mmCIF file of C-alpha atoms in Angstrom:
data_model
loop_
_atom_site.group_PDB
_atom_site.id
_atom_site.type_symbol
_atom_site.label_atom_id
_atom_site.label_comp_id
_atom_site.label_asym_id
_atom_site.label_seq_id
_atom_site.Cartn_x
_atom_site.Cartn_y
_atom_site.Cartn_z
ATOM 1 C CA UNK A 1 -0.276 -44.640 62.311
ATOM 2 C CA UNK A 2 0.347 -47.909 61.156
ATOM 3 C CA UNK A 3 3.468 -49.645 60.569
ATOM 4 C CA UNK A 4 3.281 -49.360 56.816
ATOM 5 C CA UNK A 5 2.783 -45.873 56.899
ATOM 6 C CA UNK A 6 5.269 -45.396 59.371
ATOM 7 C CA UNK A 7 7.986 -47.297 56.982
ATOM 8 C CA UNK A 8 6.740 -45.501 54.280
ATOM 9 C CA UNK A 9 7.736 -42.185 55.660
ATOM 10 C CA UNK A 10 11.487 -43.367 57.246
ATOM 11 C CA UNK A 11 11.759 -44.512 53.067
ATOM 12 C CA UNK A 12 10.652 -40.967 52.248
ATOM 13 C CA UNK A 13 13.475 -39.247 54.955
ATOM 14 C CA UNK A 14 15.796 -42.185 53.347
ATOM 15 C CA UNK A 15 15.002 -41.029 49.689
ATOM 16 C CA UNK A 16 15.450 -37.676 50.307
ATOM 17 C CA UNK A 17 18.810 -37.578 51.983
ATOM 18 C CA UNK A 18 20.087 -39.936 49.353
ATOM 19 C CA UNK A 19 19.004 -37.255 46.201
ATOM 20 C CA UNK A 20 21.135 -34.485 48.525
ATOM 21 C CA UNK A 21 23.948 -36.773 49.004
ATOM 22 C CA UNK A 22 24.369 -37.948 45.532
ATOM 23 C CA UNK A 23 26.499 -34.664 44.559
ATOM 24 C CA UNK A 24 26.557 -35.722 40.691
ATOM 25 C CA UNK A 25 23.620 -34.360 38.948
ATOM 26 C CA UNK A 26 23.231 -36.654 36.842
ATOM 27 C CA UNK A 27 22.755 -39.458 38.967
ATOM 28 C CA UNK A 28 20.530 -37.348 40.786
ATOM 29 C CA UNK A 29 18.140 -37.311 38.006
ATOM 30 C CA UNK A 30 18.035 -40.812 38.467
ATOM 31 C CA UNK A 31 17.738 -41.124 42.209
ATOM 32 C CA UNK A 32 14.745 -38.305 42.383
ATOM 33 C CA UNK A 33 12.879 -40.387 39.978
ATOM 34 C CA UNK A 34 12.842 -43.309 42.639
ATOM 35 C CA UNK A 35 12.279 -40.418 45.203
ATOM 36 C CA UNK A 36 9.147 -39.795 43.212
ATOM 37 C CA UNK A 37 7.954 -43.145 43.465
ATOM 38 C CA UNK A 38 8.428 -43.392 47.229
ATOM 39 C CA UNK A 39 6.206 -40.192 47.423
ATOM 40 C CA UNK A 40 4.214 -41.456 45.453
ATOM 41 C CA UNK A 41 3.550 -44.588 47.466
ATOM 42 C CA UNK A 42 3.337 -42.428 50.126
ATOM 43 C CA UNK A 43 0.731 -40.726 48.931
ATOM 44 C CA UNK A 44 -1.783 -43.372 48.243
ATOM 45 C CA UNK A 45 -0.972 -45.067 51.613
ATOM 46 C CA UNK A 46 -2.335 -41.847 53.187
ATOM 47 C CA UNK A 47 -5.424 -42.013 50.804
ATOM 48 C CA UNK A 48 -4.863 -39.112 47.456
ATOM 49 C CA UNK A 49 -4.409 -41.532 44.692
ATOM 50 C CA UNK A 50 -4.983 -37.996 42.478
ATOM 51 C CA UNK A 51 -2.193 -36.828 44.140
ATOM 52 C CA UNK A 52 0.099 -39.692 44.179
ATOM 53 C CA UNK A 53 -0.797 -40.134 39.808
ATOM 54 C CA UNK A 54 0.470 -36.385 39.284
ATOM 55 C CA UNK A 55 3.744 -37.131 41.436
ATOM 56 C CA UNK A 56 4.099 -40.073 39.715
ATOM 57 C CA UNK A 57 4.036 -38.236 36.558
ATOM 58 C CA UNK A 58 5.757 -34.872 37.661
ATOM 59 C CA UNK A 59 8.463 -36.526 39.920
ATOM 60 C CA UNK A 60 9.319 -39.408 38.223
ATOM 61 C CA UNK A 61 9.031 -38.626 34.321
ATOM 62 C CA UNK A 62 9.155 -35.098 33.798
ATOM 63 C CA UNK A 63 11.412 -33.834 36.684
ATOM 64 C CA UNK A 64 14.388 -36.093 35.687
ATOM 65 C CA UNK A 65 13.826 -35.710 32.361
ATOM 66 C CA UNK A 66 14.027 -32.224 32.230
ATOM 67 C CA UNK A 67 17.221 -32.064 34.272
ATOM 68 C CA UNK A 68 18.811 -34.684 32.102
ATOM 69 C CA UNK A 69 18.364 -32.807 29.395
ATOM 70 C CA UNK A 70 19.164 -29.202 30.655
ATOM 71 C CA UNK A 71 22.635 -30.541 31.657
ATOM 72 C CA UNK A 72 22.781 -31.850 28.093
ATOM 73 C CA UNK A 73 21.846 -28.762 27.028
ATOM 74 C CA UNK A 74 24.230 -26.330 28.972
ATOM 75 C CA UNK A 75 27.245 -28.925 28.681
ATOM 76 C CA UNK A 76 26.827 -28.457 24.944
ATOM 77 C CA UNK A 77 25.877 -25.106 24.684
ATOM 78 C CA UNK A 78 28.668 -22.170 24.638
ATOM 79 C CA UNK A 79 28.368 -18.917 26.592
ATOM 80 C CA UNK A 80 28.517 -15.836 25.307
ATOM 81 C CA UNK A 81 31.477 -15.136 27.888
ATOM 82 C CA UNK A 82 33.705 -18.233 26.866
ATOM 83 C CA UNK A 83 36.792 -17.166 24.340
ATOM 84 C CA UNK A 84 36.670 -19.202 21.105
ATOM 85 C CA UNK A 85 39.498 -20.762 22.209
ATOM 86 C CA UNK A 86 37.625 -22.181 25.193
ATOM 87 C CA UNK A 87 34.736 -22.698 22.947
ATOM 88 C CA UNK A 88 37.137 -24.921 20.942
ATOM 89 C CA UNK A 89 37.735 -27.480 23.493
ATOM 90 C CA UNK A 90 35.070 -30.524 24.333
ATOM 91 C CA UNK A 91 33.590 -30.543 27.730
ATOM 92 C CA UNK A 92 32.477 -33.301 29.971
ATOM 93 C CA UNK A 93 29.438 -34.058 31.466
ATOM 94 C CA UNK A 94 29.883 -31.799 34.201
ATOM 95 C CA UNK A 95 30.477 -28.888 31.676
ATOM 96 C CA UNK A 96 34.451 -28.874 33.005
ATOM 97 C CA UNK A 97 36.696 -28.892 29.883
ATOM 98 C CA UNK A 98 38.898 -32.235 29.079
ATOM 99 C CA UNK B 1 28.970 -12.085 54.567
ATOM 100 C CA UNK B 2 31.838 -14.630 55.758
ATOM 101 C CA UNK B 3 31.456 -17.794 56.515
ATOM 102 C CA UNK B 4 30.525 -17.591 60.185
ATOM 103 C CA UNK B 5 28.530 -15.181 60.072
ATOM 104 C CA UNK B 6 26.485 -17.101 57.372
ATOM 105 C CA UNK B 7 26.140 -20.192 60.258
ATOM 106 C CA UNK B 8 25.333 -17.929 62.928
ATOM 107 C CA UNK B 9 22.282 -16.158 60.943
ATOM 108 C CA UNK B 10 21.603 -19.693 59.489
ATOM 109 C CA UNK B 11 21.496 -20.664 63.397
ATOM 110 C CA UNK B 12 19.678 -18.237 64.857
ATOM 111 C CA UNK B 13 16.706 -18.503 62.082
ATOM 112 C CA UNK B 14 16.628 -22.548 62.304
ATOM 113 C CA UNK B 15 16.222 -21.824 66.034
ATOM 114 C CA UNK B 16 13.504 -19.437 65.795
ATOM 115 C CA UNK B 17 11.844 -21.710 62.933
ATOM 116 C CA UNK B 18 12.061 -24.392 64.923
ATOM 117 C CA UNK B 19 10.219 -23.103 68.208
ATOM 118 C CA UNK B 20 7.103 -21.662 66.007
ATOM 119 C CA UNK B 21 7.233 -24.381 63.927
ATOM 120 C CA UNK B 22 6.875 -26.867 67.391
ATOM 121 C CA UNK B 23 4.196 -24.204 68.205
ATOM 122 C CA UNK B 24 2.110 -24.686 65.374
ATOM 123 C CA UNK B 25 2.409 -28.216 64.539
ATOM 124 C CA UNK B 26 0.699 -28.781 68.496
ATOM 125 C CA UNK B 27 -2.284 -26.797 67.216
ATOM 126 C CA UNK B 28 -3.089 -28.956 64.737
ATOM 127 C CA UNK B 29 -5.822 -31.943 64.682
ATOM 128 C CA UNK B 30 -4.622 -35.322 65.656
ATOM 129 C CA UNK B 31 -3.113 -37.512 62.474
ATOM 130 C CA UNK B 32 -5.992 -39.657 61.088
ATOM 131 C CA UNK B 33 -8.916 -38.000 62.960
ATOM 132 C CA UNK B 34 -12.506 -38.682 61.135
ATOM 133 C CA UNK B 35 -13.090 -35.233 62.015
ATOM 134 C CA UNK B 36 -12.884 -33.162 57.864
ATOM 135 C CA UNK B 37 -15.257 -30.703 57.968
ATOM 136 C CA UNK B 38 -14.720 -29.271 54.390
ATOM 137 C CA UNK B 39 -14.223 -32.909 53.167
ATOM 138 C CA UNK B 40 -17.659 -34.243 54.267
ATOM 139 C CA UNK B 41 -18.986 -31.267 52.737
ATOM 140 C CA UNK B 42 -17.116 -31.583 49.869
ATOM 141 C CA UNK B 43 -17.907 -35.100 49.323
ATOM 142 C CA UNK B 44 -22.007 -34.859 50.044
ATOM 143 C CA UNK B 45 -21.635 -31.722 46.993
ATOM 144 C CA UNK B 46 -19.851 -33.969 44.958
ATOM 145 C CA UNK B 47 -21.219 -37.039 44.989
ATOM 146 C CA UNK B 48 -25.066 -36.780 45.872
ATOM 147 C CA UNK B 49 -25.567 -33.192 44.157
ATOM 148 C CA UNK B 50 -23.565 -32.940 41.241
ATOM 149 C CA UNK B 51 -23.419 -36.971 40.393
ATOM 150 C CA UNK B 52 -19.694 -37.120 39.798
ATOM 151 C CA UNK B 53 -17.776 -39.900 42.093
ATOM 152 C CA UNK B 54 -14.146 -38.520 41.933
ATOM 153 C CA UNK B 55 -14.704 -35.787 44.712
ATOM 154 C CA UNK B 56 -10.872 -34.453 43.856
ATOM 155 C CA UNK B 57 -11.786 -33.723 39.961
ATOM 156 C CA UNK B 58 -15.666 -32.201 40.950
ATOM 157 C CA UNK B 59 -13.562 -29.830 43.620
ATOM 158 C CA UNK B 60 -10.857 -29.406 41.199
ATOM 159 C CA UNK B 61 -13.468 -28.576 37.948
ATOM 160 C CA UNK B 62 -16.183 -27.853 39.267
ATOM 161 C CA UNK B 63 -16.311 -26.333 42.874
ATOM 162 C CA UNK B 64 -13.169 -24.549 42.698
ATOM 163 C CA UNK B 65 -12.706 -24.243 38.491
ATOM 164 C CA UNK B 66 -11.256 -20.623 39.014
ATOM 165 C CA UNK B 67 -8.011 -22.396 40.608
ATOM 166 C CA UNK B 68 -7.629 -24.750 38.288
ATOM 167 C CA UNK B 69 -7.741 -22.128 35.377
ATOM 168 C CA UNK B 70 -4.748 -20.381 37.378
ATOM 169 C CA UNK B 71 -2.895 -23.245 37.659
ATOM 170 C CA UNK B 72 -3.422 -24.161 33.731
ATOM 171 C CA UNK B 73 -1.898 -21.072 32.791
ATOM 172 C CA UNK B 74 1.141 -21.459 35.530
ATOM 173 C CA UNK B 75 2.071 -24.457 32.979
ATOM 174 C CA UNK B 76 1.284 -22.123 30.107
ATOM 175 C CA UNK B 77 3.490 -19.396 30.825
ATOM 176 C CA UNK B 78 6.547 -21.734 31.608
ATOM 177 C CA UNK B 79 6.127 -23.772 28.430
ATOM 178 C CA UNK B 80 6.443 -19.645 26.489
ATOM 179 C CA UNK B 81 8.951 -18.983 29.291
ATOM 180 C CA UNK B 82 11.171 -22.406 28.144
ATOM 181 C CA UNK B 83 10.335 -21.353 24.273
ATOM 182 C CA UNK B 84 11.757 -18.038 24.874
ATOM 183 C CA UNK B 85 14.890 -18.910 26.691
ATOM 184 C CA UNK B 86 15.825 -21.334 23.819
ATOM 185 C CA UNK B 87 15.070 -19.817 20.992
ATOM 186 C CA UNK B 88 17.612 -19.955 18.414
ATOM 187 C CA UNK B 89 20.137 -17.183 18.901
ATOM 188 C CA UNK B 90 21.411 -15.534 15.688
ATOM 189 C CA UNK B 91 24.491 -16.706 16.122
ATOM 190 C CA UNK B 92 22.534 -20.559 15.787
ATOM 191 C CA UNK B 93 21.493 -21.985 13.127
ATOM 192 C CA UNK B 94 19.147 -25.213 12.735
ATOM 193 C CA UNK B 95 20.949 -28.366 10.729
ATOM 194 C CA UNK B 96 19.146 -28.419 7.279
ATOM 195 C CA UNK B 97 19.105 -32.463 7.038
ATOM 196 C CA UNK B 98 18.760 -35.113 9.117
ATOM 197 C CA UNK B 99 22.226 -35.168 11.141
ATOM 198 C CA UNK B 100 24.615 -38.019 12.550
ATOM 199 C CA UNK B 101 23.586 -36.849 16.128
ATOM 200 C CA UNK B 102 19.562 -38.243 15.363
ATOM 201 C CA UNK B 103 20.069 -41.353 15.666
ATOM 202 C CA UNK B 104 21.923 -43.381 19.136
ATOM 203 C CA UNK B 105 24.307 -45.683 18.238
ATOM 204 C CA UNK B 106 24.532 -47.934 21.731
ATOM 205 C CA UNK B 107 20.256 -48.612 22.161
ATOM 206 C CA UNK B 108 19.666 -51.929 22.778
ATOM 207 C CA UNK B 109 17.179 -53.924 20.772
ATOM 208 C CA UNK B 110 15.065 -54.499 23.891
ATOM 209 C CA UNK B 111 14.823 -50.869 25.095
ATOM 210 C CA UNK B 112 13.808 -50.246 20.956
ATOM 211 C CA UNK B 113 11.340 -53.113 21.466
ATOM 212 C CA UNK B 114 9.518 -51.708 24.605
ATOM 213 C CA UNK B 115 9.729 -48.379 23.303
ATOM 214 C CA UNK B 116 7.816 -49.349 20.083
ATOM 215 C CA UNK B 117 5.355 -51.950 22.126
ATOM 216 C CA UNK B 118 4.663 -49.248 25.084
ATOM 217 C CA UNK B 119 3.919 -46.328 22.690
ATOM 218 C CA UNK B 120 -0.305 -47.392 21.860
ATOM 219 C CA UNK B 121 -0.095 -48.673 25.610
ATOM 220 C CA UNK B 122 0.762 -45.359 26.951
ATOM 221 C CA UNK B 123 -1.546 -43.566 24.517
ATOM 222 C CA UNK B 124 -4.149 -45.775 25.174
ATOM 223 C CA UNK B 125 -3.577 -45.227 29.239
ATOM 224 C CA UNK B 126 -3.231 -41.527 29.001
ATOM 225 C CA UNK B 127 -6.780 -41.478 27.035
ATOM 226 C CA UNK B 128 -8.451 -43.368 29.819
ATOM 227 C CA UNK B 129 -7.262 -41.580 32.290
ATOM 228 C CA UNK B 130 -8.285 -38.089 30.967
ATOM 229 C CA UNK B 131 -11.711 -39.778 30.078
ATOM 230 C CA UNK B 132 -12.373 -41.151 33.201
ATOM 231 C CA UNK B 133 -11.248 -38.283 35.254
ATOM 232 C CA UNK B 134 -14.560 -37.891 36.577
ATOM 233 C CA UNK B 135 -14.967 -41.575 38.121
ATOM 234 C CA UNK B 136 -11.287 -42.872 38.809
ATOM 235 C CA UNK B 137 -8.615 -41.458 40.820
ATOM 236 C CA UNK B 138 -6.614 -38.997 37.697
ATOM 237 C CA UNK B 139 -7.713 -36.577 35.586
ATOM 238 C CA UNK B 140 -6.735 -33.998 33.117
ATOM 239 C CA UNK B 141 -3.356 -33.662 34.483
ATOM 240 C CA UNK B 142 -2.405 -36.491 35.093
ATOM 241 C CA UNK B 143 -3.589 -38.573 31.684
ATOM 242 C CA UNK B 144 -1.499 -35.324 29.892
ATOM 243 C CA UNK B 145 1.474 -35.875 31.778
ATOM 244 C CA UNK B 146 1.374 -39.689 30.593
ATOM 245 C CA UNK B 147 0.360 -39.093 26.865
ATOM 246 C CA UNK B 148 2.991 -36.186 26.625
ATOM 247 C CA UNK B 149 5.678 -38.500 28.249
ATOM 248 C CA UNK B 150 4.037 -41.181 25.619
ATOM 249 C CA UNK B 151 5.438 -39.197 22.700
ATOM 250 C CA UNK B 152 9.048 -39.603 23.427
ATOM 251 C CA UNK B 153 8.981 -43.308 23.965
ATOM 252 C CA UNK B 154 10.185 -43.069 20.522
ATOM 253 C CA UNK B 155 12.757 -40.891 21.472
ATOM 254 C CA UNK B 156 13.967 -43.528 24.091
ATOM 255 C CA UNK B 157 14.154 -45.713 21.064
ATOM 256 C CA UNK B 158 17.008 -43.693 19.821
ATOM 257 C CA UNK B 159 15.175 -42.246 16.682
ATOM 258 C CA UNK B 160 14.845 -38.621 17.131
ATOM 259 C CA UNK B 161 14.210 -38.497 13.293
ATOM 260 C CA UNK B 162 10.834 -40.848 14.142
ATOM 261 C CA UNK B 163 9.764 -38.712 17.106
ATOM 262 C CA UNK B 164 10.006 -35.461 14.679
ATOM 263 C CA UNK B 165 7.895 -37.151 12.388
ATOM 264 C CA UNK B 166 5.201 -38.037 14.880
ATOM 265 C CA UNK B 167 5.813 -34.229 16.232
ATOM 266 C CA UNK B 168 4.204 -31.458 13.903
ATOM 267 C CA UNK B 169 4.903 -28.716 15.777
ATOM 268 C CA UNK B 170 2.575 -26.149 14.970
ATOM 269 C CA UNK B 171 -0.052 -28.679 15.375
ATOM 270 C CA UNK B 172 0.640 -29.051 18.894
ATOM 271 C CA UNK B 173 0.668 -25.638 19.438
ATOM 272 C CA UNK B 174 -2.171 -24.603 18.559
ATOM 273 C CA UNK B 175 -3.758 -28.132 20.061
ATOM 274 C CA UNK B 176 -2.303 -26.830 23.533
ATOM 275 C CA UNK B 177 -3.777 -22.886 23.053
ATOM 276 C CA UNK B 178 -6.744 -24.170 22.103
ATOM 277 C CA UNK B 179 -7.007 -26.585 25.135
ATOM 278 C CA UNK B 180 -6.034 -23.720 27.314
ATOM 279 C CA UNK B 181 -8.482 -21.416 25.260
ATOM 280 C CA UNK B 182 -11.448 -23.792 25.752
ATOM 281 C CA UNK B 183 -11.266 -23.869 29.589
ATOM 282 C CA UNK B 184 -11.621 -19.961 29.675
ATOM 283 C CA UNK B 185 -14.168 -20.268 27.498
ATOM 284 C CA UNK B 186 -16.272 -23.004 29.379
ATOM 285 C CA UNK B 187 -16.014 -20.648 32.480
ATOM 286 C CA UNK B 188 -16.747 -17.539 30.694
ATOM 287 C CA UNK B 189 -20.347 -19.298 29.631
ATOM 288 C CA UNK B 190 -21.113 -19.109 33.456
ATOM 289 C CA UNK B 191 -20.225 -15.401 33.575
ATOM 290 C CA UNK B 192 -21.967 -14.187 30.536
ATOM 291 C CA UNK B 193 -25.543 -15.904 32.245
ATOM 292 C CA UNK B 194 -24.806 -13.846 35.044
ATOM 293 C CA UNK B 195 -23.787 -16.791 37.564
ATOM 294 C CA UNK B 196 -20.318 -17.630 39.104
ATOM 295 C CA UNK B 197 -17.325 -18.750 36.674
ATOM 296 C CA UNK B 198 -17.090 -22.232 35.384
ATOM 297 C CA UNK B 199 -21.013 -22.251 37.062
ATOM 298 C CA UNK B 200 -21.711 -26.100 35.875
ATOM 299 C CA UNK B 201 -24.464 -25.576 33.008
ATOM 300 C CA UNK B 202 -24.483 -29.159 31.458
ATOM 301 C CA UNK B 203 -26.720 -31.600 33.163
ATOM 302 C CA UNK B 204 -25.010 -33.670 36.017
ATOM 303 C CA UNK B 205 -25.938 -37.045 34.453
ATOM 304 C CA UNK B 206 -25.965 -40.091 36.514
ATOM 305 C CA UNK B 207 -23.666 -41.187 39.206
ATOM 306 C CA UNK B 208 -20.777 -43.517 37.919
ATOM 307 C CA UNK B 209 -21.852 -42.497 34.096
ATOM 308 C CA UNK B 210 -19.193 -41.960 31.488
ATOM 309 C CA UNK B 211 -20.703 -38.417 31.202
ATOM 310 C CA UNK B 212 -21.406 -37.708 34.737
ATOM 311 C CA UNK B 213 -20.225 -34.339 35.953
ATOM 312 C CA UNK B 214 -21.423 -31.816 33.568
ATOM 313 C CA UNK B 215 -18.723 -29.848 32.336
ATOM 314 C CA UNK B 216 -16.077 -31.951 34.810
ATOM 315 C CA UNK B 217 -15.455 -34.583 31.539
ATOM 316 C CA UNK B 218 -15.118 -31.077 29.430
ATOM 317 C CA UNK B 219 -12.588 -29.495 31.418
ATOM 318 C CA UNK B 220 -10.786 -32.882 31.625
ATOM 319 C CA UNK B 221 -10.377 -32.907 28.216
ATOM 320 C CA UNK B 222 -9.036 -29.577 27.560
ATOM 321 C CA UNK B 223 -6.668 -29.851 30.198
ATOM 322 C CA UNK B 224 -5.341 -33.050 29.127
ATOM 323 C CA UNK B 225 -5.138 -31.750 25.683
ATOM 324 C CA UNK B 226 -3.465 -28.007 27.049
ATOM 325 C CA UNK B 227 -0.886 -30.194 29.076
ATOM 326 C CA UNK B 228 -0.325 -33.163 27.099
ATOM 327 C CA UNK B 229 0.413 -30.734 24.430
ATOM 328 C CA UNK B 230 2.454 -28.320 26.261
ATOM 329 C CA UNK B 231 4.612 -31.170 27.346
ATOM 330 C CA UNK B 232 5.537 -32.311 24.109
ATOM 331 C CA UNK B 233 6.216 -28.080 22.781
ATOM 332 C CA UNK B 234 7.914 -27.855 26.234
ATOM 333 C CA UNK B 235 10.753 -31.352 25.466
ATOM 334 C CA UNK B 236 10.731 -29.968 22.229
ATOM 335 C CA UNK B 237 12.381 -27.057 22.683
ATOM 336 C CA UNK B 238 15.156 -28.610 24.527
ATOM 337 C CA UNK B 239 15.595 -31.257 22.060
ATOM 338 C CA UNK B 240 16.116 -28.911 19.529
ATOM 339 C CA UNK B 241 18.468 -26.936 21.594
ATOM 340 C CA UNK B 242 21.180 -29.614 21.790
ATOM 341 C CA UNK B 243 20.431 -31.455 18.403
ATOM 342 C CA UNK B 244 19.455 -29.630 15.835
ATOM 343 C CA UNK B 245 21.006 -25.851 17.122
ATOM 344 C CA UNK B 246 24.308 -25.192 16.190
ATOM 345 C CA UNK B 247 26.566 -22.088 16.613
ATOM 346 C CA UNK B 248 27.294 -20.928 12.959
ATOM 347 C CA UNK B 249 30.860 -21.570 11.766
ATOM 348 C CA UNK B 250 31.913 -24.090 14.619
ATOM 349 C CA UNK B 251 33.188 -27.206 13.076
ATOM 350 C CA UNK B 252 30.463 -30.097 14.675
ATOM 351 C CA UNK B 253 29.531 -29.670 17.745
ATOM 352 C CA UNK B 254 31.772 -29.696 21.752
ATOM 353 C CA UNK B 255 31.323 -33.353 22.538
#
């Protein structure tokens, strides 16, 4: 248990309460792609580079890519459920009209 | 359910998951013992029988192919599940021309810079590390994850009419099928001669060898192929969804 591990693994508790806390999802997209790298780091400090390559890759490229762009996605996108008068007005990010 | 009783179920199983889970966790081995008993065995079949020096890809392709193959097609099903879900609806209908929404107004010419500079880097890292999967620390995963994410650099730039260009669709499809098709296919050799699946056929080569591994490089390849691929179908379909879908008879899209 050396010091460096230990730190890395109080920055891994640190990373993950800060992707909870952060209630907007988009800047949580943002946030878990730092929490990736942590991990990451993490990873190769306790010896599975292999394992700390696909994180990288996974948690810090796809994972908030693919939530950026799903909120794009349903923000944009009208439900079958929505009047056309509600399907009329421009939403925000968070898919609440105005 | 109410509120409270929500916390006091929610209470009750932390409590319970927290004695077994104490329980357990003093079973196991000490943290950092030099005691691995499936490692060193791992490691002696790895690297002194079967020549290939990235234990994690021989155990991965080679030792334990049949896994792999299962996980492969866990990332094949979700890239048909993500085509199905946003397909175009009939009441959608794809913009016939290239559309004000293709191109970003607000990039900056530095984040257009680095996109274009980084795009033969990327490729040229994603190659080596799907080549050198058996001798480095990577693989067929990971060197698809970073030539799929490669592609849409030039999306970054903020030319989604450039990325569609460099994105033939079908051709990626059938790129990805076929990667996914060829690792079946290498296992399926070892069946039909009556050994194991994805029983390693090709000579092991030497030790530290580009080609070391027997079919370890081969496997590599496909799955870097099937996922860098799948990737690209997979961000497709979502970029479609929001900029080229459009519900028939609205006038421009709810911005």
């Amino acid at each position: 248990m050396t010091p460096l591990l230990v730190a890395a693994m109080l920055l891994t508790c640190v990373g993950a309460a800060a992707v909870v806390l952060v209630r907007s999802p988009r800047r949580q997209a943002i946030v878990l792609g730092i929490y990736g790298l942590i991990l990451s780091v993490l990873f190769v400090l306790l010896g599975a580079p292999d394992v700390a390559m696909s994180q990288l890759g996974v948690g810090s490229v796809l994972v908030p890519l693919m939530v950026l762009l799903s909120l794009r996605t349903t923000a944009h996108t009208p439900t079958r459920s929505t009047s056309r008068a509600e399907r009329a007005q421009p939403t925000d990010d968070e898919g609440r009209p105005g | 359910m109410s509120r409270q009783i929500r916390l006091v179920v929610f209470a009750l199983s932390a409590a319970a998951f927290f004695v077994f889970f104490v329980a357990a966790a003093r079973g196991l081995p000490g943290f950092g013992t030099s005691h691995h008993p499936y490692g060193a065995r791992a490691i002696h079949a790895a690297v002194a029988a079967r020549a290939t020096a990235n234990t994690v890809s021989s155990v991965n392709f080679d030792q334990r192919a049949f896994d792999t193959l299962g996980e492969e097609f866990i990332l094949f099903a979700s890239v048909i599940g993500a085509v199905v879900l946003l397909r175009a609806e009939p009441e959608e209908a794809a913009d016939s021309g290239e559309s004000p929404r293709w191109r970003a107004p607000r990039v900056l010419a530095a984040t257009r810079l680095f996109g274009y500079l980084m795009l033969p880097v990327t490729l040229l890292v994603g190659s080596y590390v799907v080549l050198h999967g058996q001798l480095s620390p990577g693989g067929g995963f990971q060197g698809g994850v970073v030539l799929g994410s490669a592609v849409h650099l030039l999306y970054l730039t903020g030319d989604y009419a450039a990325l569609r260009a460099a994105r033939p669709m079908d051709g990626y499809e059938i790129a990805e099928s076929l990667g996914a098709g060829t690792f079946v296919l290498v296992g399926l050799v070892g069946l039909l001669g009556g050994a194991a699946f994805a029983t390693n056929m090709l000579p092991y080569g030497t030790l530290r060898g580009l080609g070391s591994g027997g079919i370890v490089p081969l496997l590599n390849v496909a799955v870097g192929v099937a996922v860098g691929c799948g990737m690209v179908v997979l961000l497709a379909q979502f970029f479609r969804q929001d900029l080229e879908l459009r519900v028939r008879g609205a006038r421009g899209s709810a911005r």
